[in-house]
């Protein structure tokens, strides 16, 4: 019982992927001199509704960044491209870009969010996030012809 409690207390801090810290005298594979950028989409939307794409920029107070473009792709085919040219310099900021999934059929799809950003004078591109070691796999989404089931008194 005590071993399990210690495991639940000690393990999470060791597994946390902090990308802006390293132990003195040790190499850190995760450390990078740029803010964390993460994109996310809902797993299900009803046909006719916009798909909100959430872009989170974290730790830009340490590493200011300009998000140049956000591109929505499916099978390397561009569904939407937005020239954002947004500058970030605070600990946490986010913004949402919407796109209509009209050209997508009903059913499951894999969406890739390509983000082009500039840190200092270097322009870089990431897919879905810029964390080292993550898969950068496309994000799954289900386009439904029917809304979620609900009762008459549901909101």
PDB file of C-alpha atoms in Angstrom:
ATOM      1  CA  UNK A   1       0.000   0.000   0.000  1.00  0.00           C
ATOM      2  CA  UNK A   2       2.770   2.441   0.943  1.00  0.00           C
ATOM      3  CA  UNK A   3       4.778   1.464  -2.161  1.00  0.00           C
ATOM      4  CA  UNK A   4       1.801   2.357  -4.372  1.00  0.00           C
ATOM      5  CA  UNK A   5       1.365   5.705  -2.635  1.00  0.00           C
ATOM      6  CA  UNK A   6       5.048   6.513  -3.135  1.00  0.00           C
ATOM      7  CA  UNK A   7       4.784   5.465  -6.764  1.00  0.00           C
ATOM      8  CA  UNK A   8       1.850   7.839  -7.375  1.00  0.00           C
ATOM      9  CA  UNK A   9       3.633  10.682  -5.588  1.00  0.00           C
ATOM     10  CA  UNK A  10       7.128  10.303  -7.037  1.00  0.00           C
ATOM     11  CA  UNK A  11       6.436   9.111 -10.568  1.00  0.00           C
ATOM     12  CA  UNK A  12       4.443  12.041 -12.085  1.00  0.00           C
ATOM     13  CA  UNK A  13       7.176  14.674 -11.542  1.00  0.00           C
ATOM     14  CA  UNK A  14       9.717  12.344 -13.126  1.00  0.00           C
ATOM     15  CA  UNK A  15       7.516  11.801 -16.193  1.00  0.00           C
ATOM     16  CA  UNK A  16       6.629  15.474 -16.740  1.00  0.00           C
ATOM     17  CA  UNK A  17       8.160  16.665 -20.008  1.00  0.00           C
ATOM     18  CA  UNK A  18       9.497  20.087 -19.063  1.00  0.00           C
ATOM     19  CA  UNK A  19      11.188  21.416 -22.181  1.00  0.00           C
ATOM     20  CA  UNK A  20      12.926  24.447 -20.655  1.00  0.00           C
ATOM     21  CA  UNK A  21      14.887  22.864 -17.821  1.00  0.00           C
ATOM     22  CA  UNK A  22      17.863  20.586 -17.566  1.00  0.00           C
ATOM     23  CA  UNK A  23      19.868  19.256 -14.656  1.00  0.00           C
ATOM     24  CA  UNK A  24      23.278  20.858 -14.253  1.00  0.00           C
ATOM     25  CA  UNK A  25      26.082  18.964 -16.058  1.00  0.00           C
ATOM     26  CA  UNK A  26      23.613  16.684 -17.853  1.00  0.00           C
ATOM     27  CA  UNK A  27      22.454  16.714 -21.464  1.00  0.00           C
ATOM     28  CA  UNK A  28      18.706  17.152 -21.909  1.00  0.00           C
ATOM     29  CA  UNK A  29      17.074  15.736 -25.005  1.00  0.00           C
ATOM     30  CA  UNK A  30      13.882  17.696 -24.328  1.00  0.00           C
ATOM     31  CA  UNK A  31      15.400  21.152 -23.686  1.00  0.00           C
ATOM     32  CA  UNK A  32      14.986  23.666 -26.457  1.00  0.00           C
ATOM     33  CA  UNK A  33      15.247  27.420 -26.725  1.00  0.00           C
ATOM     34  CA  UNK A  34      11.765  28.086 -28.045  1.00  0.00           C
ATOM     35  CA  UNK A  35       8.256  28.176 -26.572  1.00  0.00           C
ATOM     36  CA  UNK A  36       5.987  25.169 -26.477  1.00  0.00           C
ATOM     37  CA  UNK A  37       3.439  25.167 -29.309  1.00  0.00           C
ATOM     38  CA  UNK A  38       0.551  22.690 -29.315  1.00  0.00           C
ATOM     39  CA  UNK A  39      -2.455  22.330 -31.651  1.00  0.00           C
ATOM     40  CA  UNK A  40      -5.642  20.430 -30.844  1.00  0.00           C
ATOM     41  CA  UNK A  41      -9.025  19.781 -32.446  1.00  0.00           C
ATOM     42  CA  UNK A  42     -12.237  18.160 -31.162  1.00  0.00           C
ATOM     43  CA  UNK A  43     -12.566  14.435 -31.762  1.00  0.00           C
ATOM     44  CA  UNK A  44     -16.088  14.782 -33.203  1.00  0.00           C
ATOM     45  CA  UNK A  45     -18.060  17.501 -34.983  1.00  0.00           C
ATOM     46  CA  UNK A  46     -21.454  17.553 -36.634  1.00  0.00           C
ATOM     47  CA  UNK A  47     -21.533  18.266 -40.357  1.00  0.00           C
ATOM     48  CA  UNK A  48     -22.226  21.930 -41.044  1.00  0.00           C
ATOM     49  CA  UNK A  49     -20.434  23.154 -37.914  1.00  0.00           C
ATOM     50  CA  UNK A  50     -17.025  24.764 -37.838  1.00  0.00           C
ATOM     51  CA  UNK A  51     -14.059  22.788 -36.545  1.00  0.00           C
ATOM     52  CA  UNK A  52     -12.221  24.922 -33.976  1.00  0.00           C
ATOM     53  CA  UNK A  53      -8.443  24.513 -33.981  1.00  0.00           C
ATOM     54  CA  UNK A  54      -6.898  25.483 -30.672  1.00  0.00           C
ATOM     55  CA  UNK A  55      -3.297  26.704 -30.814  1.00  0.00           C
ATOM     56  CA  UNK A  56      -1.553  27.026 -27.440  1.00  0.00           C
ATOM     57  CA  UNK A  57       1.721  28.935 -27.077  1.00  0.00           C
ATOM     58  CA  UNK A  58       3.422  28.430 -23.722  1.00  0.00           C
ATOM     59  CA  UNK A  59       6.529  30.100 -22.231  1.00  0.00           C
ATOM     60  CA  UNK A  60       6.755  32.797 -24.897  1.00  0.00           C
ATOM     61  CA  UNK A  61       7.826  35.194 -22.124  1.00  0.00           C
ATOM     62  CA  UNK A  62      11.189  33.370 -22.126  1.00  0.00           C
ATOM     63  CA  UNK A  63      11.345  32.827 -25.892  1.00  0.00           C
ATOM     64  CA  UNK A  64       9.200  35.336 -27.838  1.00  0.00           C
ATOM     65  CA  UNK A  65       7.728  33.848 -30.991  1.00  0.00           C
ATOM     66  CA  UNK A  66       5.775  34.926 -34.058  1.00  0.00           C
ATOM     67  CA  UNK A  67       3.306  32.390 -35.450  1.00  0.00           C
ATOM     68  CA  UNK A  68       3.440  33.061 -39.184  1.00  0.00           C
ATOM     69  CA  UNK A  69       0.965  30.568 -40.689  1.00  0.00           C
ATOM     70  CA  UNK A  70      -1.365  27.792 -39.579  1.00  0.00           C
ATOM     71  CA  UNK A  71      -2.245  25.244 -42.247  1.00  0.00           C
ATOM     72  CA  UNK A  72      -4.881  22.501 -41.950  1.00  0.00           C
ATOM     73  CA  UNK A  73      -4.077  19.400 -44.009  1.00  0.00           C
ATOM     74  CA  UNK A  74      -5.588  16.012 -44.728  1.00  0.00           C
ATOM     75  CA  UNK A  75      -3.387  13.547 -46.641  1.00  0.00           C
ATOM     76  CA  UNK A  76      -1.030  16.445 -47.543  1.00  0.00           C
ATOM     77  CA  UNK A  77      -3.968  18.298 -49.142  1.00  0.00           C
ATOM     78  CA  UNK A  78      -4.489  21.811 -47.806  1.00  0.00           C
ATOM     79  CA  UNK A  79      -7.978  22.357 -46.404  1.00  0.00           C
ATOM     80  CA  UNK A  80      -7.301  25.816 -44.965  1.00  0.00           C
ATOM     81  CA  UNK A  81      -4.306  28.101 -44.672  1.00  0.00           C
ATOM     82  CA  UNK A  82      -4.317  31.199 -42.523  1.00  0.00           C
ATOM     83  CA  UNK A  83      -1.558  33.790 -42.433  1.00  0.00           C
ATOM     84  CA  UNK A  84      -1.755  34.708 -38.765  1.00  0.00           C
ATOM     85  CA  UNK A  85       1.407  36.801 -38.185  1.00  0.00           C
ATOM     86  CA  UNK A  86       0.708  36.843 -34.427  1.00  0.00           C
ATOM     87  CA  UNK A  87       3.428  37.764 -31.953  1.00  0.00           C
ATOM     88  CA  UNK A  88       3.504  36.119 -28.512  1.00  0.00           C
ATOM     89  CA  UNK A  89       5.569  37.191 -25.497  1.00  0.00           C
ATOM     90  CA  UNK A  90       3.620  36.074 -22.421  1.00  0.00           C
ATOM     91  CA  UNK A  91       3.720  32.881 -20.315  1.00  0.00           C
ATOM     92  CA  UNK A  92       0.522  31.448 -21.831  1.00  0.00           C
ATOM     93  CA  UNK A  93      -1.545  32.477 -24.830  1.00  0.00           C
ATOM     94  CA  UNK A  94      -3.938  30.675 -27.094  1.00  0.00           C
ATOM     95  CA  UNK A  95      -6.035  31.396 -30.132  1.00  0.00           C
ATOM     96  CA  UNK A  96      -8.632  29.564 -32.179  1.00  0.00           C
ATOM     97  CA  UNK A  97      -8.884  29.222 -35.938  1.00  0.00           C
ATOM     98  CA  UNK A  98     -12.084  27.789 -37.422  1.00  0.00           C
ATOM     99  CA  UNK A  99     -12.479  25.872 -40.645  1.00  0.00           C
ATOM    100  CA  UNK A 100     -15.537  24.374 -42.325  1.00  0.00           C
ATOM    101  CA  UNK A 101     -15.161  20.640 -43.012  1.00  0.00           C
ATOM    102  CA  UNK A 102     -17.486  20.847 -46.040  1.00  0.00           C
ATOM    103  CA  UNK A 103     -15.095  19.061 -48.379  1.00  0.00           C
ATOM    104  CA  UNK A 104     -14.634  16.161 -45.942  1.00  0.00           C
ATOM    105  CA  UNK A 105     -16.978  13.189 -46.160  1.00  0.00           C
ATOM    106  CA  UNK A 106     -18.763  11.811 -43.127  1.00  0.00           C
ATOM    107  CA  UNK A 107     -16.662   9.447 -41.057  1.00  0.00           C
ATOM    108  CA  UNK A 108     -13.166   9.381 -39.595  1.00  0.00           C
ATOM    109  CA  UNK A 109     -10.356  11.596 -40.849  1.00  0.00           C
ATOM    110  CA  UNK A 110      -6.794  12.384 -39.820  1.00  0.00           C
ATOM    111  CA  UNK A 111      -6.047  16.110 -39.724  1.00  0.00           C
ATOM    112  CA  UNK A 112      -2.532  17.535 -39.613  1.00  0.00           C
ATOM    113  CA  UNK A 113      -1.950  21.073 -38.333  1.00  0.00           C
ATOM    114  CA  UNK A 114       1.227  22.582 -39.800  1.00  0.00           C
ATOM    115  CA  UNK A 115       2.421  25.627 -37.885  1.00  0.00           C
ATOM    116  CA  UNK A 116       5.134  27.889 -39.254  1.00  0.00           C
ATOM    117  CA  UNK A 117       6.704  30.104 -36.598  1.00  0.00           C
ATOM    118  CA  UNK A 118       9.687  32.393 -36.135  1.00  0.00           C
ATOM    119  CA  UNK A 119      11.915  32.470 -33.036  1.00  0.00           C
ATOM    120  CA  UNK A 120      14.479  35.238 -33.394  1.00  0.00           C
ATOM    121  CA  UNK A 121      15.567  35.156 -37.035  1.00  0.00           C
ATOM    122  CA  UNK A 122      14.963  31.414 -37.532  1.00  0.00           C
ATOM    123  CA  UNK A 123      11.775  30.253 -39.232  1.00  0.00           C
ATOM    124  CA  UNK A 124      10.640  26.745 -38.280  1.00  0.00           C
ATOM    125  CA  UNK A 125       7.736  24.420 -39.010  1.00  0.00           C
ATOM    126  CA  UNK A 126       6.061  21.898 -36.717  1.00  0.00           C
ATOM    127  CA  UNK A 127       3.214  19.427 -37.106  1.00  0.00           C
ATOM    128  CA  UNK A 128       0.606  19.471 -34.292  1.00  0.00           C
ATOM    129  CA  UNK A 129       3.244  20.370 -31.675  1.00  0.00           C
ATOM    130  CA  UNK A 130       6.918  21.212 -31.410  1.00  0.00           C
ATOM    131  CA  UNK A 131       7.866  18.841 -28.591  1.00  0.00           C
ATOM    132  CA  UNK A 132      10.852  16.591 -29.166  1.00  0.00           C
ATOM    133  CA  UNK A 133      10.036  12.942 -28.810  1.00  0.00           C
ATOM    134  CA  UNK A 134       6.305  13.239 -29.497  1.00  0.00           C
ATOM    135  CA  UNK A 135       4.876  11.386 -32.485  1.00  0.00           C
ATOM    136  CA  UNK A 136       3.529  14.458 -34.355  1.00  0.00           C
ATOM    137  CA  UNK A 137       0.884  12.096 -35.759  1.00  0.00           C
ATOM    138  CA  UNK A 138      -2.204  13.627 -37.386  1.00  0.00           C
ATOM    139  CA  UNK A 139      -5.146  14.319 -35.086  1.00  0.00           C
ATOM    140  CA  UNK A 140      -8.222  12.083 -35.478  1.00  0.00           C
ATOM    141  CA  UNK A 141     -11.632  13.640 -36.053  1.00  0.00           C
ATOM    142  CA  UNK A 142     -15.039  12.143 -36.795  1.00  0.00           C
ATOM    143  CA  UNK A 143     -17.435  14.094 -39.036  1.00  0.00           C
ATOM    144  CA  UNK A 144     -20.973  13.071 -38.079  1.00  0.00           C
ATOM    145  CA  UNK A 145     -24.204  13.548 -40.006  1.00  0.00           C
ATOM    146  CA  UNK A 146     -26.206  13.379 -36.776  1.00  0.00           C
ATOM    147  CA  UNK A 147     -25.849  15.491 -33.636  1.00  0.00           C
ATOM    148  CA  UNK A 148     -25.068  14.041 -30.230  1.00  0.00           C
ATOM    149  CA  UNK A 149     -28.099  12.332 -28.689  1.00  0.00           C
ATOM    150  CA  UNK A 150     -29.867  14.403 -26.055  1.00  0.00           C
ATOM    151  CA  UNK A 151     -33.101  14.655 -24.122  1.00  0.00           C
ATOM    152  CA  UNK A 152     -35.696  17.409 -24.490  1.00  0.00           C
ATOM    153  CA  UNK A 153     -34.556  19.181 -21.330  1.00  0.00           C
ATOM    154  CA  UNK A 154     -30.818  18.989 -22.153  1.00  0.00           C
ATOM    155  CA  UNK A 155     -28.875  22.095 -22.911  1.00  0.00           C
TER     156      UNK A 155
END
